Amino acid sequence: MATRSRTALFVQCRHQARAEAASSSSNHRSAPLEKQRLIFRDDSAVANDNVHDHLALDMPVPTLPPAWVDIVDGVDETMGQIQQTMAYLDGLHKRHLLPGFSDDDEDSTGPGSGGGGGPTVMHIEATTQNIMAMLQTCSRHIKALERDYVPTASPDGAPPTYQASQVHKNAARRLATQLADLSSQFRAAQANYLTRLKSRSTTATPLFSLSDTDDADDVPLTTTSSSAIPGASLATVSASDTTAALIADRDREVSSLVQNLADLATVFRDMQTLVVDQGTLVDRIDYHLDVAANHVDRGNVELDRAIRYQASATKIRAIYLLVLAIVAVMLIGIFRQRG
Amino acid sequence: MNVVQAAQGYMAKMVGESAGMKVLLLDPDTTSTVSSVCTQSFLLAKEVYLVDRIGNKNRDKMAHLKCVCFCRPTQESIAHIIDELKAPKYGEYYLYFSNVLKKLQVEKLAEADEHELVREVQECFADYLAINSDLFALDMDLPTWPLYAGTLADWDARALQRTVDGLASACLALKKRPVIRYAASSPHAKRLAHELGYLMQQEKPLFEARTMTPATVLIVDRRSDPVTPLLNQWTYQAMVHEVLGIHHGLVDLSLVDGIRDDLKTVVLAAHDDQFYATNMYANFGDLGVAIKAYLDEYQRRTPNKAALESIADMKKFVDEYPEVRRLAGNVSKHVALTSELSRIVDDERLLDVSEVEQNVACADTSAPALLRSDEALAESVAAKLRDPLVSGESKFKLAVLFALHNPRSPHLASFKQLLADAAVSPMKLDLMDRVVRYATIAGPASTATGTSATTGLAQFGKTVMRGLKGVENVYTQHVPPLHSVLETLVRGKLKESAYPFLEGTGASNGFPEGVRVNDVIVFMCGGTTFEEARFVHQLSASVPGVRVVLGGNTVHNSQSFLKQIYDAFAQRVAS
């Protein structure tokens, strides 16, 4: 697609126009100020600060952006961090899934897998927790942005305008959509990693079966390794190994259950955010323009009605006053006659 | 060569160039351009938090926002921008214009920019309405844009300017340097060709840039083919436009009985809607099958409540929920559309009427009487005109088609009588003769294809073969003349006598006759139709290496076409 930039021509014309204006109104300005102006004027029109210094004379004082803009910036930064961390986690996953020669069970949660080579499971866990924490922080901030930072009355007492509230709502909506995308990306990556891990562990299933379930029920659920169970004697080492394996298995199932529930909770929370249905009428730009125009029109209609009522109110008051005056004059006339 | 992608590329460039919170200001022309290629979610993702009209003076001062302004360089828009720059409401301004800015306009803008807030002034040539990837229109509907002034041979000056600008911007958006050919028989096409050539001369550096590749721009006239817009259509997109009307990509279903609130206005856009993109050229029968398959898929993906047993199931359901919801919306939209189409087809007996229409449209006048009996045709038309169940509009269309087929037929008087009996207004009856006059460009009413002269024998042979072979589908047997023109052009055999090159751009550019042509932009003065768009699409798909894009002043259905003829005669032409 071809485009053409007319910025250079525009800046040149602007330069000329300013020069003409300055020379024609030179009697209003003292010479030093004019020189200052010529120095400050920058042809590339990028030196914003200089220009605004000089413009402080002409333009109204620029207002500060509303407070919620800081929140938006903060959330944007956090989401950038999340993306970086997710990329890093991806790398960790890949390296962890590389086939290695370690004898340890790769799913063990204890320290000791992948001696000097691949990333430890704890490190992966920590990174995952980190990402989840950041996602939750973002979600909290977006909720706060939506609820608490609603544009209230502006400093000069006027009610919040339709446009200001639109900008605020749209900003929240954009952040919510972006967060929903990030979290679904994260979930997909997690699910992928887990399935690949499961497929690896099934190829190396432990050879003993889980037949003594009674033992497993009695044993308390801990995550310690077999050697840490108190009172284990040499004779029962093999049995306790089996039990320990059972414990580890049950443990894993429960924690995965907990994880699932937590995931579900986040997913439901994401669902509640304002995500616009794509491809529908509500997603059309001209629809929004019409709604905004209608809003203004309806506002005008209300204003007109108010003005009319106001006018009619004064008229009615005038009528009452006149009637009262007539009655008063009549009464005076009657009393005069009597008296 | 995708006009939708070109427009989307421009939009991405405009709102993507600066970071930070932005507001987008549009004027009435660019609003429709932008709405048809861009969604609100796209703008939101690029941090455009507010969209408004440049003419709206009640906007708030929000100096922390940057303003991206995209307008047509008309007097009105420039005046609004000047007002805005003199009393700026936003922190920075980025001005984009959809067509060429004149130097005077740049100077006026520069003068008005007292506060020096404008950072960029650029021209992004998206001055057209992108409907499909290979179809664009200029949105020149009546009553705002009458095309004819004085006589039928003259353009209305404003309309001509708009057309030239729109066509040039489409060429620039597709990065094509036009090699102009026009229909010799049409004064309109000739005038447009000359104006476009003149514009190219004036903006030589723009059109001669290194990135531009040559493409043939073929300018034809609607007047050489008045039959196509009047026929009933049976492919999805064309049918919806003919029966319901597609305006700026929106279809109005609010008058349908029992329609849901959120389906009162539906969006039909191929770049967003996968089902529509696959089925927009499907005929009505295939469409029914496709809808059924779509519904089955939707039912398969929506689990019934009992199936949610494990947490994994629930997670899967919630993960897929947004996708399923979008699918649900889409399914209900298409089901509503097809059921409404189906109801109208039944109520107005469109199948029978269309059969007669197609027979009339495809009957060859040059064939000898023994193969296609004119009497039988007239009788079938008269039968439909007498049928009380057929609507007045359909009857009128049928009579007009017959008049176009044989303007000197003795049956026309009796048809007019039948129409008057069916309570068709006398205004419309006059229109019948005027349509015939509209169709007469230089010479007798004929399909001016300009192909190698089909002698009487060749024509006879064709008719015999058709009679013997039979037609595949009687409802879609009509082939617009544009199709044969394009086929001959692509093969390099289009006669220069009928479609001359514009002087100075022709053979010197290496496009002599006999050379195969690859990229074609066809522009139809007076408006194009979805049926022709379908043929253009199929041509691009079937011949490898050829890409054809179709454009027109507007996209006609039978109502808008008749209105255009009526308007041309009522106000412009001294009849």
Short mmCIF file of C-alpha atoms in Angstrom, two decimals, chain A residues 61-316:
data_model
loop_
_atom_site.label_atom_id
_atom_site.label_comp_id
_atom_site.label_asym_id
_atom_site.label_seq_id
_atom_site.Cartn_x
_atom_site.Cartn_y
_atom_site.Cartn_z
CA VAL A 61 -2.86 24.96 31.21
CA PRO A 62 -2.73 21.33 30.16
CA THR A 63 -4.48 19.17 32.70
CA LEU A 64 -2.89 16.14 34.25
CA PRO A 65 -4.11 12.78 33.05
CA PRO A 66 -6.54 11.10 35.41
CA ALA A 67 -5.18 8.89 38.19
CA TRP A 68 -6.19 5.62 36.60
CA VAL A 69 -3.65 6.11 33.82
CA ASP A 70 -0.94 5.20 36.32
CA ILE A 71 -2.71 1.95 37.08
CA VAL A 72 -2.92 1.19 33.35
CA ASP A 73 0.79 1.82 32.99
CA GLY A 74 1.54 -0.42 35.96
CA VAL A 75 -0.57 -3.26 34.59
CA ASP A 76 1.03 -2.89 31.16
CA GLU A 77 4.46 -3.20 32.72
CA THR A 78 3.45 -6.27 34.71
CA MET A 79 2.00 -7.91 31.61
CA GLY A 80 5.26 -7.28 29.81
CA GLN A 81 7.06 -9.02 32.65
CA ILE A 82 4.60 -11.91 32.50
CA GLN A 83 5.30 -12.38 28.83
CA GLN A 84 9.03 -12.42 29.41
CA THR A 85 8.69 -14.89 32.26
CA MET A 86 6.44 -17.12 30.19
CA ALA A 87 9.03 -17.23 27.44
CA TYR A 88 11.67 -18.11 30.07
CA LEU A 89 9.41 -20.82 31.51
CA ASP A 90 8.91 -22.22 28.04
CA GLY A 91 12.65 -22.61 27.75
CA LEU A 92 12.79 -24.30 31.16
CA HIS A 93 10.06 -26.74 30.14
CA LYS A 94 11.85 -27.65 26.96
CA ARG A 95 15.12 -28.29 28.72
CA HIS A 96 13.42 -30.32 31.41
CA LEU A 97 11.68 -32.53 28.92
CA LEU A 98 14.90 -33.36 27.11
CA PRO A 99 15.69 -37.04 27.55
CA GLY A 100 18.37 -37.47 30.17
CA PHE A 101 20.21 -40.31 31.82
CA SER A 102 19.19 -39.66 35.39
CA ASP A 103 17.70 -42.63 37.29
CA ASP A 104 15.54 -40.51 39.49
CA ASP A 105 11.89 -40.24 38.83
CA GLU A 106 11.50 -36.92 37.09
CA ASP A 107 8.19 -36.28 38.77
CA SER A 108 9.56 -36.37 42.27
CA THR A 109 9.01 -33.24 44.16
CA GLY A 110 12.04 -33.69 46.32
CA PRO A 111 15.41 -32.27 45.47
CA GLY A 112 17.75 -34.44 43.58
CA SER A 113 16.56 -34.77 40.04
CA GLY A 114 18.88 -33.66 37.26
CA GLY A 115 22.04 -33.22 39.30
CA GLY A 116 24.04 -30.62 37.47
CA GLY A 117 22.24 -30.46 34.12
CA GLY A 118 18.60 -29.59 33.59
CA PRO A 119 16.46 -27.19 35.60
CA THR A 120 15.13 -28.45 38.88
CA VAL A 121 11.48 -29.08 39.27
CA MET A 122 11.41 -26.64 42.15
CA HIS A 123 12.74 -23.91 39.92
CA ILE A 124 9.99 -24.61 37.39
CA GLU A 125 7.42 -24.65 40.18
CA ALA A 126 8.71 -21.36 41.51
CA THR A 127 8.57 -19.70 38.10
CA THR A 128 5.04 -21.01 37.52
CA GLN A 129 3.93 -19.69 40.90
CA ASN A 130 5.54 -16.38 40.07
CA ILE A 131 3.61 -16.08 36.83
CA MET A 132 0.37 -17.02 38.54
CA ALA A 133 0.96 -14.43 41.22
CA MET A 134 1.61 -11.76 38.61
CA LEU A 135 -1.55 -12.74 36.73
CA GLN A 136 -3.56 -12.45 39.91
CA THR A 137 -2.04 -9.07 40.69
CA CYS A 138 -2.98 -7.81 37.24
CA SER A 139 -6.48 -9.16 37.66
CA ARG A 140 -6.86 -7.39 41.02
CA HIS A 141 -5.59 -4.12 39.60
CA ILE A 142 -7.94 -4.31 36.65
CA LYS A 143 -10.87 -4.96 39.00
CA ALA A 144 -9.81 -2.01 41.12
CA LEU A 145 -9.47 0.16 38.01
CA GLU A 146 -12.97 -0.76 36.94
CA ARG A 147 -14.65 -0.25 40.26
CA ASP A 148 -12.77 2.34 42.21
CA TYR A 149 -11.30 4.68 39.66
CA VAL A 150 -14.51 5.50 37.87
CA PRO A 151 -14.19 9.09 36.72
CA THR A 152 -16.04 11.14 39.26
CA ALA A 153 -16.92 14.77 39.16
CA SER A 154 -14.17 16.85 37.67
CA PRO A 155 -12.51 19.58 39.75
CA ASP A 156 -14.86 22.31 38.57
CA GLY A 157 -17.90 20.44 39.76
CA ALA A 158 -19.26 19.23 36.43
CA PRO A 159 -20.52 15.60 36.25
CA PRO A 160 -18.27 13.06 34.49
CA THR A 161 -18.77 13.30 30.77
CA TYR A 162 -19.81 10.46 28.54
CA GLN A 163 -16.45 10.62 26.77
CA ALA A 164 -14.33 10.46 29.91
CA SER A 165 -16.24 7.42 31.13
CA GLN A 166 -15.96 5.83 27.67
CA VAL A 167 -12.18 6.23 27.69
CA HIS A 168 -11.99 4.72 31.18
CA LYS A 169 -14.25 1.80 30.26
CA ASN A 170 -12.37 1.09 27.05
CA ALA A 171 -9.03 1.15 28.83
CA ALA A 172 -10.31 -1.40 31.37
CA ARG A 173 -11.73 -3.51 28.56
CA ARG A 174 -8.49 -3.57 26.65
CA LEU A 175 -6.53 -4.63 29.70
CA ALA A 176 -9.08 -7.33 30.49
CA THR A 177 -8.92 -8.74 26.97
CA GLN A 178 -5.14 -8.75 27.00
CA LEU A 179 -5.03 -10.44 30.40
CA ALA A 180 -7.54 -13.07 29.31
CA ASP A 181 -5.36 -13.82 26.27
CA LEU A 182 -2.23 -14.09 28.42
CA SER A 183 -3.83 -16.38 30.96
CA SER A 184 -5.29 -18.70 28.33
CA GLN A 185 -1.86 -18.81 26.69
CA PHE A 186 -0.34 -19.70 30.05
CA ARG A 187 -2.92 -22.39 30.72
CA ALA A 188 -2.39 -23.91 27.30
CA ALA A 189 1.38 -24.00 27.88
CA GLN A 190 0.85 -25.62 31.30
CA ALA A 191 -1.55 -28.22 29.95
CA ASN A 192 0.87 -29.02 27.15
CA TYR A 193 3.75 -29.44 29.58
CA LEU A 194 1.72 -31.67 31.89
CA THR A 195 0.54 -33.95 29.10
CA ARG A 196 4.06 -34.35 27.79
CA LEU A 197 5.30 -35.05 31.29
CA LYS A 198 2.59 -37.63 31.85
CA SER A 199 3.40 -39.38 28.60
CA ARG A 200 7.05 -39.56 29.66
CA SER A 201 6.21 -40.93 33.09
CA THR A 202 3.89 -43.62 31.76
CA THR A 203 6.76 -45.03 29.71
CA ALA A 204 8.66 -45.51 32.95
CA THR A 205 5.91 -46.85 35.22
CA PRO A 206 6.93 -48.32 38.53
CA LEU A 207 6.70 -52.10 38.38
CA PHE A 208 4.84 -52.60 41.65
CA SER A 209 1.10 -52.25 41.67
CA LEU A 210 -0.99 -50.23 44.04
CA SER A 211 -2.83 -53.21 45.55
CA ASP A 212 -2.37 -52.49 49.27
CA THR A 213 -4.63 -49.53 49.44
CA ASP A 214 -5.29 -50.02 53.20
CA ASP A 215 -1.76 -49.11 53.99
CA ALA A 216 -2.01 -46.03 51.86
CA ASP A 217 -5.12 -44.86 53.71
CA ASP A 218 -3.54 -45.16 57.12
CA VAL A 219 -0.36 -43.43 56.21
CA PRO A 220 -0.41 -39.67 56.73
CA LEU A 221 0.01 -37.63 53.59
CA THR A 222 3.40 -36.05 53.67
CA THR A 223 5.77 -35.11 50.98
CA THR A 224 8.85 -36.39 52.61
CA SER A 225 10.83 -39.14 50.99
CA SER A 226 10.82 -42.66 52.22
CA SER A 227 13.88 -42.38 54.40
CA ALA A 228 12.29 -39.78 56.61
CA ILE A 229 9.36 -41.89 57.89
CA PRO A 230 10.03 -42.37 61.59
CA GLY A 231 10.36 -45.89 62.93
CA ALA A 232 11.23 -47.50 59.67
CA SER A 233 13.19 -50.65 60.27
CA LEU A 234 15.35 -52.44 57.79
CA ALA A 235 12.84 -55.23 57.48
CA THR A 236 10.09 -52.96 56.41
CA VAL A 237 12.20 -50.84 54.11
CA SER A 238 10.81 -52.41 50.97
CA ALA A 239 7.25 -52.25 52.31
CA SER A 240 7.68 -48.64 53.32
CA ASP A 241 9.15 -47.91 49.92
CA THR A 242 5.96 -49.19 48.40
CA THR A 243 3.91 -47.21 50.88
CA ALA A 244 5.99 -44.14 50.23
CA ALA A 245 5.42 -44.53 46.54
CA LEU A 246 1.70 -44.79 47.22
CA ILE A 247 1.84 -41.71 49.41
CA ALA A 248 3.71 -39.82 46.75
CA ASP A 249 1.17 -40.87 44.16
CA ARG A 250 -1.84 -39.92 46.26
CA ASP A 251 -0.14 -36.68 47.15
CA ARG A 252 0.40 -35.84 43.56
CA GLU A 253 -3.19 -36.55 42.72
CA VAL A 254 -4.46 -34.31 45.48
CA SER A 255 -2.15 -31.47 44.59
CA SER A 256 -3.10 -31.74 40.95
CA LEU A 257 -6.72 -31.62 42.03
CA VAL A 258 -6.04 -28.51 44.03
CA GLN A 259 -4.22 -27.06 41.08
CA ASN A 260 -7.15 -27.81 38.80
CA LEU A 261 -9.54 -26.12 41.12
CA ALA A 262 -7.33 -23.08 41.38
CA ASP A 263 -7.08 -22.92 37.60
CA LEU A 264 -10.82 -23.18 37.28
CA ALA A 265 -11.22 -20.34 39.72
CA THR A 266 -8.93 -18.08 37.70
CA VAL A 267 -10.69 -19.03 34.53
CA PHE A 268 -14.06 -18.19 35.96
CA ARG A 269 -12.71 -14.92 37.20
CA ASP A 270 -11.40 -14.08 33.75
CA MET A 271 -14.79 -14.83 32.32
CA GLN A 272 -16.37 -12.11 34.37
CA THR A 273 -14.23 -9.41 32.85
CA LEU A 274 -15.66 -7.24 30.10
CA VAL A 275 -14.75 -9.07 26.95
CA VAL A 276 -16.53 -7.90 23.86
CA ASP A 277 -18.01 -10.45 21.49
CA GLN A 278 -16.05 -10.12 18.33
CA GLY A 279 -17.71 -9.96 14.97
CA THR A 280 -21.04 -8.74 16.23
CA LEU A 281 -22.76 -5.43 15.81
CA VAL A 282 -21.36 -4.24 19.15
CA ASP A 283 -17.88 -4.57 17.67
CA ARG A 284 -18.60 -2.12 14.84
CA ILE A 285 -17.13 1.34 14.98
CA ASP A 286 -20.04 3.10 13.29
CA TYR A 287 -22.41 1.52 15.84
CA HIS A 288 -20.45 3.15 18.66
CA LEU A 289 -20.36 6.47 16.85
CA ASP A 290 -24.13 6.35 16.45
CA VAL A 291 -24.59 5.49 20.12
CA ALA A 292 -22.38 8.40 21.10
CA ALA A 293 -24.24 10.74 18.75
CA ASN A 294 -27.54 9.49 20.18
CA HIS A 295 -26.25 10.12 23.65
CA VAL A 296 -25.43 13.67 22.75
CA ASP A 297 -28.77 14.07 21.00
CA ARG A 298 -30.68 12.68 23.94
CA GLY A 299 -28.73 14.96 26.20
CA ASN A 300 -29.75 17.86 24.01
CA VAL A 301 -33.37 16.78 24.12
CA GLU A 302 -33.26 16.69 27.90
CA LEU A 303 -31.65 20.11 27.97
CA ASP A 304 -34.30 21.51 25.66
CA ARG A 305 -37.03 20.04 27.79
CA ALA A 306 -35.46 21.48 30.92
CA ILE A 307 -35.22 24.89 29.30
CA ARG A 308 -38.83 24.71 28.25
CA TYR A 309 -39.97 23.76 31.72
CA GLN A 310 -37.87 26.52 33.13
CA ALA A 311 -39.36 29.03 30.74
CA SER A 312 -42.86 27.82 31.40
CA ALA A 313 -42.16 27.99 35.12
CA THR A 314 -41.30 31.67 34.94
CA LYS A 315 -44.33 32.29 32.79
CA ILE A 316 -46.60 30.61 35.29
#
